[in-house]
PDB file of C-alpha atoms in Angstrom:
ATOM      1  CA  ARG A   1      59.038  12.845 -57.615  1.00 80.00           C
ATOM      2  CA  ALA A   2      56.425  11.281 -59.879  1.00 86.00           C
ATOM      3  CA  GLY A   3      59.045   9.360 -61.841  1.00 89.00           C
ATOM      4  CA  ALA A   4      59.264  11.389 -65.043  1.00 94.00           C
ATOM      5  CA  ARG A   5      62.519  12.339 -66.683  1.00 97.00           C
ATOM      6  CA  VAL A   6      62.326  16.084 -67.330  1.00 98.00           C
ATOM      7  CA  ALA A   7      63.746  18.154 -70.185  1.00 98.00           C
ATOM      8  CA  VAL A   8      63.813  21.854 -69.296  1.00 97.00           C
ATOM      9  CA  ASN A   9      63.807  24.237 -72.247  1.00 98.00           C
ATOM     10  CA  TYR A  10      65.303  27.722 -72.129  1.00 96.00           C
ATOM     11  CA  VAL A  11      66.184  30.406 -74.683  1.00 95.00           C
ATOM     12  CA  ARG A  12      68.874  32.620 -73.144  1.00 89.00           C
ATOM     13  CA  ARG A  13      68.746  32.120 -69.370  1.00 91.00           C
ATOM     14  CA  GLU A  14      70.783  28.979 -68.917  1.00 95.00           C
ATOM     15  CA  GLY A  15      71.430  29.613 -65.213  1.00 95.00           C
ATOM     16  CA  PRO A  16      67.824  29.265 -63.976  1.00 93.00           C
ATOM     17  CA  ALA A  17      67.316  26.231 -66.219  1.00 96.00           C
ATOM     18  CA  ASN A  18      70.373  24.534 -64.766  1.00 98.00           C
ATOM     19  CA  SER A  19      69.210  25.413 -61.239  1.00 96.00           C
ATOM     20  CA  LEU A  20      65.918  23.654 -61.907  1.00 95.00           C
ATOM     21  CA  VAL A  21      67.743  20.639 -63.298  1.00 97.00           C
ATOM     22  CA  ARG A  22      69.863  20.469 -60.135  1.00 97.00           C
ATOM     23  CA  GLU A  23      66.728  20.727 -57.984  1.00 95.00           C
ATOM     24  CA  ILE A  24      65.164  17.804 -59.838  1.00 96.00           C
ATOM     25  CA  ARG A  25      68.316  15.727 -59.567  1.00 96.00           C
ATOM     26  CA  ASP A  26      68.700  16.520 -55.871  1.00 96.00           C
ATOM     27  CA  ALA A  27      65.170  15.165 -55.376  1.00 93.00           C
ATOM     28  CA  GLY A  28      66.231  11.892 -57.010  1.00 94.00           C
ATOM     29  CA  GLY A  29      64.963  12.624 -60.526  1.00 95.00           C
ATOM     30  CA  GLU A  30      66.610  12.727 -63.920  1.00 97.00           C
ATOM     31  CA  ALA A  31      66.675  15.965 -65.895  1.00 98.00           C
ATOM     32  CA  MET A  32      68.518  17.949 -68.527  1.00 98.00           C
ATOM     33  CA  ALA A  33      68.414  21.523 -69.839  1.00 98.00           C
ATOM     34  CA  LEU A  34      68.049  22.157 -73.568  1.00 98.00           C
ATOM     35  CA  ALA A  35      68.490  25.492 -75.313  1.00 97.00           C
ATOM     36  CA  GLY A  36      66.116  26.457 -78.111  1.00 97.00           C
ATOM     37  CA  ASP A  37      63.811  29.219 -79.276  1.00 97.00           C
ATOM     38  CA  VAL A  38      60.463  27.483 -79.701  1.00 97.00           C
ATOM     39  CA  ALA A  39      59.260  30.218 -82.072  1.00 97.00           C
ATOM     40  CA  ARG A  40      61.878  29.110 -84.634  1.00 98.00           C
ATOM     41  CA  PRO A  41      60.800  25.991 -86.569  1.00 98.00           C
ATOM     42  CA  GLU A  42      64.173  24.262 -86.762  1.00 98.00           C
ATOM     43  CA  GLU A  43      65.005  24.937 -83.114  1.00 98.00           C
ATOM     44  CA  ALA A  44      61.613  23.622 -82.016  1.00 98.00           C
ATOM     45  CA  ARG A  45      62.110  20.443 -84.037  1.00 98.00           C
ATOM     46  CA  GLN A  46      65.664  20.038 -82.736  1.00 98.00           C
ATOM     47  CA  LEU A  47      64.415  20.338 -79.177  1.00 98.00           C
ATOM     48  CA  ILE A  48      62.164  17.317 -79.668  1.00 99.00           C
ATOM     49  CA  ARG A  49      64.883  15.404 -81.533  1.00 98.00           C
ATOM     50  CA  ASP A  50      67.307  15.987 -78.647  1.00 98.00           C
ATOM     51  CA  VAL A  51      64.833  14.617 -76.088  1.00 98.00           C
ATOM     52  CA  VAL A  52      64.114  11.496 -78.138  1.00 98.00           C
ATOM     53  CA  ALA A  53      67.823  10.970 -78.850  1.00 98.00           C
ATOM     54  CA  ALA A  54      68.609  11.117 -75.135  1.00 98.00           C
ATOM     55  CA  TRP A  55      65.745   9.004 -73.807  1.00 98.00           C
ATOM     56  CA  ASP A  56      64.445   7.057 -76.836  1.00 97.00           C
ATOM     57  CA  ARG A  57      60.864   8.223 -76.298  1.00 97.00           C
ATOM     58  CA  LEU A  58      58.597  11.140 -75.449  1.00 98.00           C
ATOM     59  CA  ASP A  59      55.579  10.511 -73.215  1.00 98.00           C
ATOM     60  CA  ILE A  60      54.574  13.955 -71.942  1.00 99.00           C
ATOM     61  CA  LEU A  61      54.663  17.460 -73.388  1.00 99.00           C
ATOM     62  CA  VAL A  62      53.893  20.472 -71.195  1.00 98.00           C
ATOM     63  CA  ASN A  63      53.732  23.684 -73.214  1.00 97.00           C
ATOM     64  CA  ASN A  64      54.583  26.459 -70.762  1.00 94.00           C
ATOM     65  CA  ALA A  65      56.737  28.896 -72.767  1.00 92.00           C
ATOM     66  CA  GLY A  66      55.190  32.336 -72.675  1.00 92.00           C
ATOM     67  CA  ILE A  67      55.656  36.081 -72.342  1.00 91.00           C
ATOM     68  CA  TRP A  68      53.325  38.734 -70.909  1.00 88.00           C
ATOM     69  CA  GLU A  69      53.788  42.285 -72.153  1.00 90.00           C
ATOM     70  CA  GLU A  70      51.567  45.338 -71.953  1.00 88.00           C
ATOM     71  CA  ASP A  71      50.013  46.550 -75.210  1.00 88.00           C
ATOM     72  CA  GLU A  72      47.653  49.511 -75.082  1.00 87.00           C
ATOM     73  CA  ALA A  73      44.810  49.419 -77.612  1.00 88.00           C
ATOM     74  CA  GLY A  74      45.267  52.027 -80.335  1.00 89.00           C
ATOM     75  CA  ALA A  75      48.951  52.514 -79.574  1.00 88.00           C
ATOM     76  CA  GLY A  76      50.118  50.527 -82.570  1.00 82.00           C
ATOM     77  CA  SER A  77      51.922  47.890 -80.500  1.00 87.00           C
ATOM     78  CA  LEU A  78      52.476  45.566 -83.453  1.00 93.00           C
ATOM     79  CA  ASP A  79      55.878  44.498 -82.183  1.00 94.00           C
ATOM     80  CA  VAL A  80      54.368  43.346 -78.884  1.00 95.00           C
ATOM     81  CA  TRP A  81      51.561  41.566 -80.736  1.00 95.00           C
ATOM     82  CA  ASP A  82      53.953  39.763 -83.072  1.00 96.00           C
ATOM     83  CA  ARG A  83      56.421  38.847 -80.334  1.00 96.00           C
ATOM     84  CA  THR A  84      53.713  37.556 -77.984  1.00 97.00           C
ATOM     85  CA  LEU A  85      51.986  35.403 -80.572  1.00 97.00           C
ATOM     86  CA  ALA A  86      55.344  34.133 -81.850  1.00 97.00           C
ATOM     87  CA  VAL A  87      56.296  32.731 -78.451  1.00 96.00           C
ATOM     88  CA  ASN A  88      52.928  31.914 -76.883  1.00 97.00           C
ATOM     89  CA  LEU A  89      51.101  30.504 -79.905  1.00 98.00           C
ATOM     90  CA  ARG A  90      53.501  29.824 -82.777  1.00 98.00           C
ATOM     91  CA  GLY A  91      56.036  28.281 -80.382  1.00 98.00           C
ATOM     92  CA  THR A  92      53.351  26.099 -78.830  1.00 98.00           C
ATOM     93  CA  TYR A  93      52.265  24.909 -82.262  1.00 98.00           C
ATOM     94  CA  LEU A  94      55.801  24.197 -83.513  1.00 98.00           C
ATOM     95  CA  VAL A  95      56.880  22.141 -80.512  1.00 98.00           C
ATOM     96  CA  THR A  96      53.594  20.254 -80.379  1.00 99.00           C
ATOM     97  CA  ASP A  97      53.626  19.491 -84.088  1.00 98.00           C
ATOM     98  CA  ALA A  98      57.148  18.075 -83.833  1.00 99.00           C
ATOM     99  CA  ALA A  99      56.222  16.017 -80.777  1.00 99.00           C
ATOM    100  CA  ILE A 100      52.980  14.451 -82.028  1.00 99.00           C
ATOM    101  CA  PRO A 101      54.499  11.424 -83.855  1.00 99.00           C
ATOM    102  CA  HIS A 102      56.497  10.475 -80.767  1.00 99.00           C
ATOM    103  CA  LEU A 103      53.582  11.038 -78.396  1.00 99.00           C
ATOM    104  CA  ALA A 104      51.321   8.913 -80.606  1.00 99.00           C
ATOM    105  CA  LYS A 105      53.878   6.128 -80.569  1.00 98.00           C
ATOM    106  CA  ALA A 106      54.085   6.257 -76.760  1.00 98.00           C
ATOM    107  CA  GLY A 107      50.386   6.801 -76.066  1.00 98.00           C
ATOM    108  CA  GLY A 108      51.392  10.055 -74.428  1.00 98.00           C
ATOM    109  CA  ALA A 109      49.805  13.217 -73.100  1.00 99.00           C
ATOM    110  CA  ILE A 110      49.929  16.939 -73.832  1.00 99.00           C
ATOM    111  CA  VAL A 111      49.118  19.711 -71.375  1.00 99.00           C
ATOM    112  CA  PHE A 112      48.854  23.271 -72.618  1.00 99.00           C
ATOM    113  CA  VAL A 113      49.090  26.229 -70.254  1.00 98.00           C
ATOM    114  CA  SER A 114      46.469  28.867 -70.987  1.00 98.00           C
ATOM    115  CA  SER A 115      45.294  31.555 -68.569  1.00 96.00           C
ATOM    116  CA  THR A 116      42.239  33.255 -67.146  1.00 95.00           C
ATOM    117  CA  ALA A 117      43.162  36.005 -69.617  1.00 95.00           C
ATOM    118  CA  GLY A 118      42.324  33.610 -72.421  1.00 95.00           C
ATOM    119  CA  GLN A 119      38.877  33.026 -70.929  1.00 95.00           C
ATOM    120  CA  ARG A 120      37.734  36.563 -70.091  1.00 93.00           C
ATOM    121  CA  GLY A 121      40.203  38.870 -71.871  1.00 93.00           C
ATOM    122  CA  GLU A 122      42.515  41.331 -70.167  1.00 90.00           C
ATOM    123  CA  ALA A 123      42.734  45.085 -70.637  1.00 93.00           C
ATOM    124  CA  ARG A 124      46.131  46.347 -71.838  1.00 93.00           C
ATOM    125  CA  HIS A 125      47.206  42.755 -72.513  1.00 93.00           C
ATOM    126  CA  ALA A 126      45.160  41.909 -75.600  1.00 95.00           C
ATOM    127  CA  ALA A 127      47.991  40.059 -77.331  1.00 96.00           C
ATOM    128  CA  TYR A 128      48.559  37.816 -74.334  1.00 96.00           C
ATOM    129  CA  ALA A 129      44.825  37.179 -73.912  1.00 97.00           C
ATOM    130  CA  ALA A 130      44.424  36.408 -77.610  1.00 97.00           C
ATOM    131  CA  SER A 131      47.301  33.932 -77.543  1.00 98.00           C
ATOM    132  CA  LYS A 132      45.931  32.156 -74.480  1.00 98.00           C
ATOM    133  CA  GLY A 133      42.396  32.045 -75.868  1.00 98.00           C
ATOM    134  CA  ALA A 134      43.756  30.479 -79.030  1.00 98.00           C
ATOM    135  CA  ILE A 135      45.511  27.835 -76.953  1.00 98.00           C
ATOM    136  CA  ILE A 136      42.151  26.793 -75.504  1.00 98.00           C
ATOM    137  CA  SER A 137      40.756  26.309 -79.015  1.00 98.00           C
ATOM    138  CA  TYR A 138      43.928  24.491 -80.059  1.00 99.00           C
ATOM    139  CA  THR A 139      43.553  22.173 -77.069  1.00 99.00           C
ATOM    140  CA  LYS A 140      40.020  21.208 -78.033  1.00 99.00           C
ATOM    141  CA  SER A 141      40.898  20.760 -81.710  1.00 99.00           C
ATOM    142  CA  LEU A 142      43.844  18.482 -80.972  1.00 99.00           C
ATOM    143  CA  ALA A 143      41.867  16.577 -78.354  1.00 99.00           C
ATOM    144  CA  ALA A 144      39.337  15.638 -81.026  1.00 99.00           C
ATOM    145  CA  GLU A 145      41.988  14.839 -83.629  1.00 99.00           C
ATOM    146  CA  LEU A 146      44.574  13.019 -81.533  1.00 99.00           C
ATOM    147  CA  GLY A 147      42.287  11.065 -79.234  1.00 99.00           C
ATOM    148  CA  PRO A 148      41.861   8.284 -81.816  1.00 99.00           C
ATOM    149  CA  ARG A 149      45.665   8.110 -82.032  1.00 98.00           C
ATOM    150  CA  GLY A 150      45.940   7.498 -78.293  1.00 98.00           C
ATOM    151  CA  VAL A 151      47.179  10.950 -77.294  1.00 99.00           C
ATOM    152  CA  ARG A 152      45.445  12.746 -74.427  1.00 99.00           C
ATOM    153  CA  VAL A 153      45.278  16.530 -74.783  1.00 99.00           C
ATOM    154  CA  ASN A 154      44.237  18.875 -71.997  1.00 99.00           C
ATOM    155  CA  CYS A 155      44.891  22.347 -70.662  1.00 99.00           C
ATOM    156  CA  VAL A 156      45.254  24.241 -67.404  1.00 98.00           C
ATOM    157  CA  ALA A 157      44.117  27.860 -67.094  1.00 97.00           C
ATOM    158  CA  PRO A 158      45.886  29.474 -64.126  1.00 96.00           C
ATOM    159  CA  GLY A 159      45.036  32.837 -62.655  1.00 93.00           C
ATOM    160  CA  TRP A 160      47.607  34.888 -60.753  1.00 89.00           C
ATOM    161  CA  VAL A 161      50.687  32.859 -59.809  1.00 92.00           C
ATOM    162  CA  GLU A 162      53.801  33.827 -57.852  1.00 89.00           C
ATOM    163  CA  THR A 163      56.338  33.884 -60.696  1.00 83.00           C
ATOM    164  CA  GLU A 164      59.022  36.170 -62.007  1.00 81.00           C
ATOM    165  CA  MET A 165      56.675  37.180 -64.827  1.00 79.00           C
ATOM    166  CA  THR A 166      54.059  38.525 -62.401  1.00 85.00           C
ATOM    167  CA  SER A 167      56.482  39.921 -59.821  1.00 82.00           C
ATOM    168  CA  GLY A 168      56.106  43.488 -61.061  1.00 83.00           C
ATOM    169  CA  ALA A 169      52.375  43.573 -60.366  1.00 84.00           C
ATOM    170  CA  LEU A 170      52.514  41.493 -57.204  1.00 88.00           C
ATOM    171  CA  SER A 171      55.375  43.424 -55.591  1.00 86.00           C
ATOM    172  CA  ASP A 172      53.236  46.564 -55.421  1.00 88.00           C
ATOM    173  CA  ARG A 173      51.224  46.398 -52.202  1.00 89.00           C
ATOM    174  CA  GLU A 174      48.068  48.112 -53.471  1.00 91.00           C
ATOM    175  CA  SER A 175      48.091  46.102 -56.692  1.00 92.00           C
ATOM    176  CA  ARG A 176      48.573  42.852 -54.829  1.00 92.00           C
ATOM    177  CA  GLU A 177      45.778  43.592 -52.382  1.00 93.00           C
ATOM    178  CA  ALA A 178      43.404  44.388 -55.243  1.00 93.00           C
ATOM    179  CA  ILE A 179      44.367  41.158 -56.994  1.00 90.00           C
ATOM    180  CA  GLU A 180      43.859  39.117 -53.844  1.00 94.00           C
ATOM    181  CA  ARG A 181      40.429  40.693 -53.294  1.00 94.00           C
ATOM    182  CA  SER A 182      39.418  39.519 -56.767  1.00 93.00           C
ATOM    183  CA  ILE A 183      40.190  35.883 -55.872  1.00 94.00           C
ATOM    184  CA  PRO A 184      37.528  34.103 -53.779  1.00 94.00           C
ATOM    185  CA  LEU A 185      40.207  32.014 -52.031  1.00 96.00           C
ATOM    186  CA  GLY A 186      41.930  35.264 -51.142  1.00 95.00           C
ATOM    187  CA  ARG A 187      45.475  34.613 -52.306  1.00 93.00           C
ATOM    188  CA  VAL A 188      47.745  34.137 -55.301  1.00 94.00           C
ATOM    189  CA  ALA A 189      48.714  30.594 -56.313  1.00 95.00           C
ATOM    190  CA  THR A 190      52.177  29.120 -55.885  1.00 95.00           C
ATOM    191  CA  PRO A 191      53.859  27.378 -58.845  1.00 94.00           C
ATOM    192  CA  ALA A 192      53.416  24.045 -57.042  1.00 94.00           C
ATOM    193  CA  GLU A 193      49.665  24.594 -57.044  1.00 97.00           C
ATOM    194  CA  ILE A 194      49.758  24.698 -60.847  1.00 97.00           C
ATOM    195  CA  ALA A 195      52.158  21.770 -61.142  1.00 96.00           C
ATOM    196  CA  GLY A 196      49.778  19.504 -59.200  1.00 97.00           C
ATOM    197  CA  PRO A 197      46.896  19.806 -61.668  1.00 98.00           C
ATOM    198  CA  VAL A 198      49.335  19.375 -64.567  1.00 98.00           C
ATOM    199  CA  LEU A 199      50.608  16.176 -62.975  1.00 98.00           C
ATOM    200  CA  PHE A 200      47.039  14.963 -62.549  1.00 98.00           C
ATOM    201  CA  LEU A 201      46.248  15.566 -66.221  1.00 99.00           C
ATOM    202  CA  VAL A 202      49.247  13.562 -67.462  1.00 98.00           C
ATOM    203  CA  SER A 203      48.724  10.738 -64.964  1.00 98.00           C
ATOM    204  CA  ASP A 204      46.618   7.597 -65.236  1.00 96.00           C
ATOM    205  CA  LEU A 205      44.120   9.223 -62.870  1.00 98.00           C
ATOM    206  CA  ALA A 206      43.039  11.349 -65.841  1.00 98.00           C
ATOM    207  CA  ARG A 207      43.163   8.632 -68.479  1.00 97.00           C
ATOM    208  CA  HIS A 208      39.555   9.358 -69.543  1.00 98.00           C
ATOM    209  CA  VAL A 209      39.913  13.152 -69.461  1.00 99.00           C
ATOM    210  CA  GLN A 210      40.210  14.700 -72.925  1.00 99.00           C
ATOM    211  CA  GLY A 211      39.916  18.284 -74.131  1.00 99.00           C
ATOM    212  CA  GLU A 212      39.485  19.626 -70.600  1.00 98.00           C
ATOM    213  CA  VAL A 213      40.361  23.175 -69.585  1.00 98.00           C
ATOM    214  CA  LEU A 214      41.105  22.889 -65.881  1.00 98.00           C
ATOM    215  CA  ASN A 215      40.681  26.185 -64.030  1.00 96.00           C
ATOM    216  CA  VAL A 216      43.359  26.737 -61.381  1.00 96.00           C
ATOM    217  CA  ASN A 217      42.586  30.276 -60.325  1.00 96.00           C
ATOM    218  CA  GLY A 218      41.191  30.258 -56.794  1.00 95.00           C
ATOM    219  CA  GLY A 219      37.729  30.943 -58.174  1.00 95.00           C
ATOM    220  CA  SER A 220      38.557  34.240 -59.903  1.00 93.00           C
ATOM    221  CA  VAL A 221      37.069  33.031 -63.197  1.00 91.00           C
ATOM    222  CA  LEU A 222      34.267  30.484 -62.975  1.00 84.00           C
ATOM    223  CA  ALA A 223      34.306  29.287 -66.572  1.00 71.00           C
ATOM    224  CA  GLY A 224      32.605  26.025 -67.496  1.00 60.00           C
TER     225      GLY A 224
END
């Protein structure tokens, strides 16, 4: 709706990716689905090459790949730690690193997706919180480094959002009510309420915004 051509990345679940592509096309947009495991260097680089080959340029990168798994402290959950950081942090780095030359050429923008967990920590989800906290630091580092090259770099930090990833916690009535009580606005965000701030950050309305971590959490974490 805002005029961008959209490349949707997926690893194994081609069906949902294609559904999103159809939704974008039905709304009058242009989109394609591209397979690739962002945690694998060659696949991450190929993902960017495929976008540039199809559309001759890359203006916007939104890093949203992520997993959220429980890891109890002291339980030796090294596999969860490694898997979470591989997708959430290593994958973010690999795709971004491959995209930077093209974004610099286009005067483009990057938006990272962190989380309230990366700002305050989260019990039983230390790996996820660590990965999202690192993304905030990565945002600020790249903002300082890439600003002189004409690339804007910012971040959104959502709280609870109605997604498949959070459906387990939100489908339980008591859990959901407790979560909603912790949010000053009294409800969980919709995906569209995260997409709006992302769109703002990549638009000309935010052309002098750099290194910002935009909280989109209904007031649950009031981080400056």
